GROMACS .gro file of C-alpha atoms in nm:
model
  270
    1MET     CA    1   0.442  -0.589   7.355
    2SER     CA    2   0.261  -0.373   7.217
    3ASP     CA    3  -0.090  -0.424   7.056
    4ASN     CA    4   0.121  -0.443   6.681
    5ASP     CA    5   0.396  -0.695   6.737
    6PRO     CA    6   0.547  -0.684   6.451
    7GLN     CA    7   0.648  -1.140   6.491
    8LEU     CA    8   0.240  -1.123   6.652
    9GLY     CA    9   0.030  -0.934   6.400
   10SER     CA   10  -0.181  -0.608   6.491
   11ALA     CA   11  -0.439  -0.707   6.771
   12ALA     CA   12  -0.676  -0.630   6.615
   13ASP     CA   13  -0.669  -0.903   6.311
   14VAL     CA   14  -0.625  -1.105   6.635
   15ARG     CA   15  -0.934  -1.062   6.726
   16ALA     CA   16  -1.034  -1.098   6.431
   17ARG     CA   17  -0.848  -1.460   6.398
   18ILE     CA   18  -1.090  -1.594   6.658
   19ASP     CA   19  -1.346  -1.818   6.611
   20THR     CA   20  -1.619  -1.877   6.865
   21SER     CA   21  -1.841  -2.074   6.696
   22LYS     CA   22  -1.712  -2.447   6.779
   23PRO     CA   23  -1.469  -2.558   7.079
   24HIS     CA   24  -1.106  -2.488   7.099
   25SER     CA   25  -0.910  -2.690   7.310
   26ALA     CA   26  -0.716  -2.440   7.550
   27ARG     CA   27  -1.045  -2.272   7.550
   28PHE     CA   28  -1.280  -2.577   7.658
   29TRP     CA   29  -0.927  -2.674   7.888
   30ASN     CA   30  -0.907  -2.298   8.083
   31TYR     CA   31  -1.264  -2.406   8.220
   32PHE     CA   32  -1.199  -2.701   8.354
   33VAL     CA   33  -0.885  -2.539   8.537
   34GLY     CA   34  -1.129  -2.241   8.664
   35GLY     CA   35  -0.981  -1.973   8.399
   36LYS     CA   36  -1.204  -1.724   8.222
   37ASP     CA   37  -1.116  -1.696   7.891
   38ASN     CA   38  -1.388  -1.890   7.715
   39TYR     CA   39  -1.658  -1.866   7.485
   40GLU     CA   40  -1.996  -2.049   7.583
   41LYS     CA   41  -1.974  -2.309   7.289
   42ASP     CA   42  -1.623  -2.441   7.551
   43ARG     CA   43  -1.795  -2.424   7.830
   44GLU     CA   44  -2.156  -2.600   7.727
   45LEU     CA   45  -1.902  -2.878   7.549
   46GLY     CA   46  -1.692  -2.822   7.914
   47ASP     CA   47  -2.026  -2.966   8.144
   48HIS     CA   48  -2.181  -3.189   7.847
   49ILE     CA   49  -1.844  -3.383   7.951
   50LYS     CA   50  -1.821  -3.331   8.296
   51GLU     CA   51  -2.150  -3.503   8.369
   52ILE     CA   52  -2.020  -3.826   8.112
   53PHE     CA   53  -1.608  -3.878   8.232
   54PRO     CA   54  -1.645  -3.506   8.557
   55GLY     CA   55  -1.266  -3.699   8.619
   56LEU     CA   56  -1.127  -3.490   8.345
   57VAL     CA   57  -1.120  -3.170   8.561
   58ASP     CA   58  -0.932  -3.376   8.721
   59VAL     CA   59  -0.712  -3.445   8.485
   60ALA     CA   60  -0.680  -3.090   8.372
   61ARG     CA   61  -0.593  -2.976   8.768
   62THR     CA   62  -0.351  -3.243   8.805
   63SER     CA   63  -0.159  -3.165   8.456
   64ARG     CA   64  -0.109  -2.858   8.591
   65LEU     CA   65   0.092  -2.917   8.859
   66PHE     CA   66   0.272  -3.217   8.717
   67LEU     CA   67   0.398  -2.896   8.533
   68GLY     CA   68   0.451  -2.683   8.821
   69ARG     CA   69   0.681  -2.964   8.967
   70ALA     CA   70   0.848  -3.019   8.663
   71VAL     CA   71   0.992  -2.689   8.582
   72ARG     CA   72   1.071  -2.674   8.921
   73HIS     CA   73   1.265  -3.011   8.932
   74LEU     CA   74   1.487  -2.884   8.619
   75ALA     CA   75   1.549  -2.488   8.773
   76THR     CA   76   1.659  -2.571   9.070
   77GLU     CA   77   1.779  -2.937   9.077
   78ARG     CA   78   1.881  -2.996   8.687
   79GLY     CA   79   2.000  -2.670   8.649
   80VAL     CA   80   1.778  -2.627   8.366
   81ARG     CA   81   1.777  -2.192   8.250
   82GLN     CA   82   1.610  -2.219   7.947
   83PHE     CA   83   1.286  -2.365   7.851
   84LEU     CA   84   1.029  -2.398   7.530
   85ASP     CA   85   0.671  -2.483   7.588
   86ILE     CA   86   0.472  -2.616   7.292
   87GLY     CA   87   0.155  -2.591   7.293
   88THR     CA   88   0.172  -2.290   7.534
   89GLY     CA   89  -0.277  -2.259   7.636
   90LEU     CA   90  -0.426  -2.063   7.778
   91PRO     CA   91  -0.246  -1.838   8.066
   92THR     CA   92  -0.341  -1.881   8.388
   93ALA     CA   93  -0.158  -1.926   8.723
   94ASP     CA   94   0.251  -2.056   8.775
   95ASN     CA   95   0.310  -2.074   8.410
   96THR     CA   96   0.605  -2.185   8.286
   97HIS     CA   97   0.783  -1.825   8.317
   98GLU     CA   98   0.679  -1.766   8.646
   99VAL     CA   99   0.731  -2.142   8.790
  100ALA     CA  100   1.112  -2.099   8.669
  101GLN     CA  101   1.191  -1.752   8.688
  102ARG     CA  102   1.062  -1.783   9.060
  103ALA     CA  103   1.306  -2.071   9.122
  104ALA     CA  104   1.607  -1.890   8.833
  105PRO     CA  105   1.537  -1.532   8.747
  106ASP     CA  106   1.758  -1.559   8.471
  107SER     CA  107   1.610  -1.862   8.313
  108ARG     CA  108   1.488  -1.802   7.903
  109ILE     CA  109   1.098  -1.929   7.788
  110VAL     CA  110   0.990  -1.950   7.460
  111TYR     CA  111   0.584  -1.988   7.444
  112VAL     CA  112   0.472  -2.195   7.048
  113ASP     CA  113   0.134  -2.224   7.031
  114ASN     CA  114  -0.113  -2.141   6.698
  115ASP     CA  115  -0.460  -2.035   6.907
  116PRO     CA  116  -0.529  -1.657   6.820
  117LEU     CA  117  -0.672  -1.618   7.189
  118VAL     CA  118  -0.342  -1.765   7.373
  119LEU     CA  119  -0.162  -1.526   7.123
  120ALA     CA  120  -0.334  -1.207   7.204
  121HIS     CA  121  -0.363  -1.269   7.550
  122ALA     CA  122   0.020  -1.346   7.536
  123ARG     CA  123   0.076  -1.040   7.453
  124ALA     CA  124  -0.047  -0.899   7.861
  125LEU     CA  125   0.045  -1.210   8.066
  126LEU     CA  126   0.390  -1.365   7.935
  127THR     CA  127   0.577  -1.104   8.107
  128SER     CA  128   0.957  -1.124   8.269
  129THR     CA  129   1.229  -1.094   8.562
  130PRO     CA  130   1.505  -0.828   8.417
  131GLU     CA  131   1.772  -1.133   8.484
  132GLY     CA  132   1.562  -1.374   8.228
  133GLU     CA  133   1.372  -1.342   7.870
  134THR     CA  134   0.997  -1.473   7.776
  135ALA     CA  135   0.883  -1.438   7.386
  136TYR     CA  136   0.612  -1.605   7.211
  137ILE     CA  137   0.614  -1.813   6.922
  138ASP     CA  138   0.283  -1.843   6.714
  139ALA     CA  139   0.372  -2.157   6.523
  140ASN     CA  140   0.224  -2.513   6.559
  141LEU     CA  141   0.393  -2.849   6.601
  142TYR     CA  142   0.387  -2.992   6.273
  143GLU     CA  143   0.618  -2.730   6.182
  144PRO     CA  144   0.970  -2.849   6.454
  145GLU     CA  145   1.207  -2.676   6.218
  146VAL     CA  146   0.992  -2.358   6.223
  147ILE     CA  147   1.043  -2.351   6.565
  148LEU     CA  148   1.376  -2.440   6.645
  149ARG     CA  149   1.435  -2.136   6.417
  150GLU     CA  150   1.211  -1.876   6.565
  151ALA     CA  151   1.355  -2.085   6.927
  152ALA     CA  152   1.734  -1.950   6.877
  153LYS     CA  153   1.655  -1.591   6.817
  154THR     CA  154   1.588  -1.623   7.246
  155LEU     CA  155   1.713  -1.962   7.310
  156ASP     CA  156   2.112  -2.093   7.309
  157LEU     CA  157   2.062  -2.374   7.141
  158THR     CA  158   2.447  -2.526   7.218
  159GLN     CA  159   2.305  -2.484   7.550
  160PRO     CA  160   2.061  -2.759   7.756
  161VAL     CA  161   1.681  -2.654   7.676
  162ALA     CA  162   1.342  -2.849   7.847
  163LEU     CA  163   1.117  -2.886   7.573
  164ILE     CA  164   0.760  -2.905   7.698
  165ILE     CA  165   0.506  -3.016   7.536
  166LEU     CA  166   0.177  -3.114   7.795
  167ASN     CA  167  -0.148  -3.220   7.627
  168THR     CA  168  -0.094  -3.148   7.258
  169LEU     CA  169   0.047  -3.447   7.109
  170GLY     CA  170  -0.291  -3.641   7.133
  171HIS     CA  171  -0.392  -3.364   6.827
  172VAL     CA  172  -0.153  -3.554   6.659
  173ALA     CA  173  -0.352  -3.851   6.527
  174ASP     CA  174  -0.119  -4.113   6.377
  175HIS     CA  175   0.167  -4.209   6.632
  176LYS     CA  176   0.408  -4.307   6.454
  177GLU     CA  177   0.421  -3.904   6.342
  178ALA     CA  178   0.355  -3.758   6.657
  179ARG     CA  179   0.695  -3.938   6.774
  180ASP     CA  180   0.812  -3.812   6.435
  181LEU     CA  181   0.826  -3.437   6.584
  182VAL     CA  182   0.870  -3.487   6.879
  183SER     CA  183   1.204  -3.680   6.759
  184ARG     CA  184   1.256  -3.366   6.475
  185LEU     CA  185   1.238  -3.131   6.846
  186MET     CA  186   1.455  -3.337   7.047
  187ALA     CA  187   1.753  -3.397   6.764
  188GLY     CA  188   1.764  -2.970   6.768
  189LEU     CA  189   1.829  -2.971   7.108
  190PRO     CA  190   2.180  -2.981   7.275
  191SER     CA  191   2.337  -3.331   7.495
  192GLY     CA  192   2.187  -3.246   7.888
  193SER     CA  193   1.841  -3.071   7.785
  194TYR     CA  194   1.501  -3.251   7.897
  195LEU     CA  195   1.180  -3.393   7.748
  196VAL     CA  196   0.822  -3.290   7.933
  197ILE     CA  197   0.527  -3.467   7.845
  198SER     CA  198   0.195  -3.538   7.993
  199ASP     CA  199  -0.051  -3.637   7.821
  200SER     CA  200  -0.441  -3.783   7.841
  201THR     CA  201  -0.456  -4.114   7.846
  202ALA     CA  202  -0.679  -4.428   7.721
  203THR     CA  203  -0.758  -4.594   8.027
  204SER     CA  204  -1.077  -4.555   8.152
  205GLU     CA  205  -1.408  -4.625   8.008
  206GLY     CA  206  -1.495  -4.261   8.112
  207MET     CA  207  -1.162  -4.117   7.982
  208ILE     CA  208  -1.254  -4.290   7.621
  209ALA     CA  209  -1.625  -4.176   7.619
  210ALA     CA  210  -1.517  -3.833   7.741
  211SER     CA  211  -1.289  -3.825   7.439
  212ASN     CA  212  -1.509  -3.962   7.128
  213GLU     CA  213  -1.741  -3.706   7.295
  214TYR     CA  214  -1.522  -3.379   7.277
  215ASN     CA  215  -1.405  -3.502   6.893
  216LYS     CA  216  -1.792  -3.521   6.747
  217SER     CA  217  -1.755  -3.141   6.902
  218GLY     CA  218  -1.656  -2.988   6.578
  219ALA     CA  219  -1.289  -2.913   6.727
  220ILE     CA  220  -1.002  -3.006   6.665
  221PRO     CA  221  -0.948  -3.401   6.718
  222TYR     CA  222  -0.801  -3.550   7.030
  223HIS     CA  223  -0.672  -3.883   7.023
  224VAL     CA  224  -0.618  -3.995   7.412
  225ARG     CA  225  -0.342  -4.308   7.316
  226ALA     CA  226  -0.231  -4.604   7.560
  227VAL     CA  227   0.051  -4.564   7.827
  228ASP     CA  228   0.285  -4.732   7.634
  229GLU     CA  229   0.243  -4.451   7.366
  230ILE     CA  230   0.320  -4.224   7.509
  231ALA     CA  231   0.674  -4.400   7.718
  232ALA     CA  232   0.770  -4.432   7.368
  233PHE     CA  233   0.787  -4.029   7.300
  234PHE     CA  234   1.086  -4.130   7.528
  235GLU     CA  235   1.266  -4.430   7.400
  236GLY     CA  236   1.615  -4.331   7.332
  237LEU     CA  237   1.626  -4.048   7.662
  238GLU     CA  238   1.680  -4.099   8.041
  239LEU     CA  239   1.418  -4.138   8.204
  240VAL     CA  240   1.406  -3.909   8.573
  241GLU     CA  241   1.252  -4.102   8.891
  242PRO     CA  242   1.037  -4.223   8.877
  243GLY     CA  243   1.007  -4.251   8.503
  244VAL     CA  244   0.629  -4.247   8.280
  245ALA     CA  245   0.416  -4.170   8.597
  246GLN     CA  246   0.093  -4.082   8.635
  247VAL     CA  247   0.049  -3.700   8.686
  248THR     CA  248   0.012  -3.733   9.071
  249ARG     CA  249   0.245  -3.939   9.108
  250TRP     CA  250   0.525  -3.743   8.940
  251ARG     CA  251   0.690  -3.661   9.268
  252PRO     CA  252   0.468  -3.535   9.444
  253GLU     CA  253   0.454  -3.213   9.660
  254THR     CA  254   0.115  -3.301   9.879
  255GLU     CA  255  -0.099  -3.634   9.968
  256ASP     CA  256  -0.356  -3.518   9.646
  257GLN     CA  257  -0.220  -3.880   9.443
  258THR     CA  258  -0.588  -3.966   9.272
  259ALA     CA  259  -0.579  -4.170   9.033
  260VAL     CA  260  -0.612  -3.971   8.650
  261ASP     CA  261  -0.610  -4.092   8.347
  262ALA     CA  262  -0.337  -3.890   8.271
  263TYR     CA  263   0.058  -3.971   8.269
  264GLY     CA  264   0.380  -3.809   8.206
  265ALA     CA  265   0.712  -3.815   8.232
  266VAL     CA  266   1.119  -3.574   8.227
  267ALA     CA  267   1.362  -3.750   8.064
  268ARG     CA  268   1.718  -3.617   7.961
  269LYS     CA  269   1.897  -3.625   7.647
  270PRO     CA  270   2.258  -3.849   7.651
   0.00000   0.00000   0.00000
């Protein structure tokens, strides 16, 4: 991608859109996973939240590991070669395209986000193997038809696609609306596609308190949900074992199965 990619806008335009006066979820999460792409307001909020509920750091770390395991499973065990990752967040280690293309170099990945800092980093970091392809769409979750239309420029939507929405649906306050957005996205994907979701859950007083403090910060609010509300996103789909589980306990590859306030699952569209 060039500094003046017509799809993404000029680098100067992107930088002008970055608001450092209040925290932002992508930058806040980046701070929690040990990244450097964050600002003072993000770090201040992160330190404050850690005092209230240090377990949120574990949620951030283990949710990232869940992403890697889910993508690896889909690429190696299910033959998936196309991935649509909505709410990309800031690139760190083992991004979706890196995990997928290590397992299957011909994988195609489309990232979707609308944070200007994420957009700025997408130019440099979202690379691809020669056999595959990686693209970026500047859009948000509330535009499912736009996302599908733009994704179709890179992905073949007549073939299975893994739709990935991690730590993003909490920004949609109304659960019914969040389910509708997921349903509209899945409706545009063929049989044999997969849905991957994980999110923070209202499963401890500490997580609820941390969520309340975050929502007072001026950042876009994030609403933690009950586990059965997370499960509801997968209704009508065929859950991959072990079903809806704490992210640390979804097909663990190590003995690190710390209990965390985050649940996720992978499910197939019949």
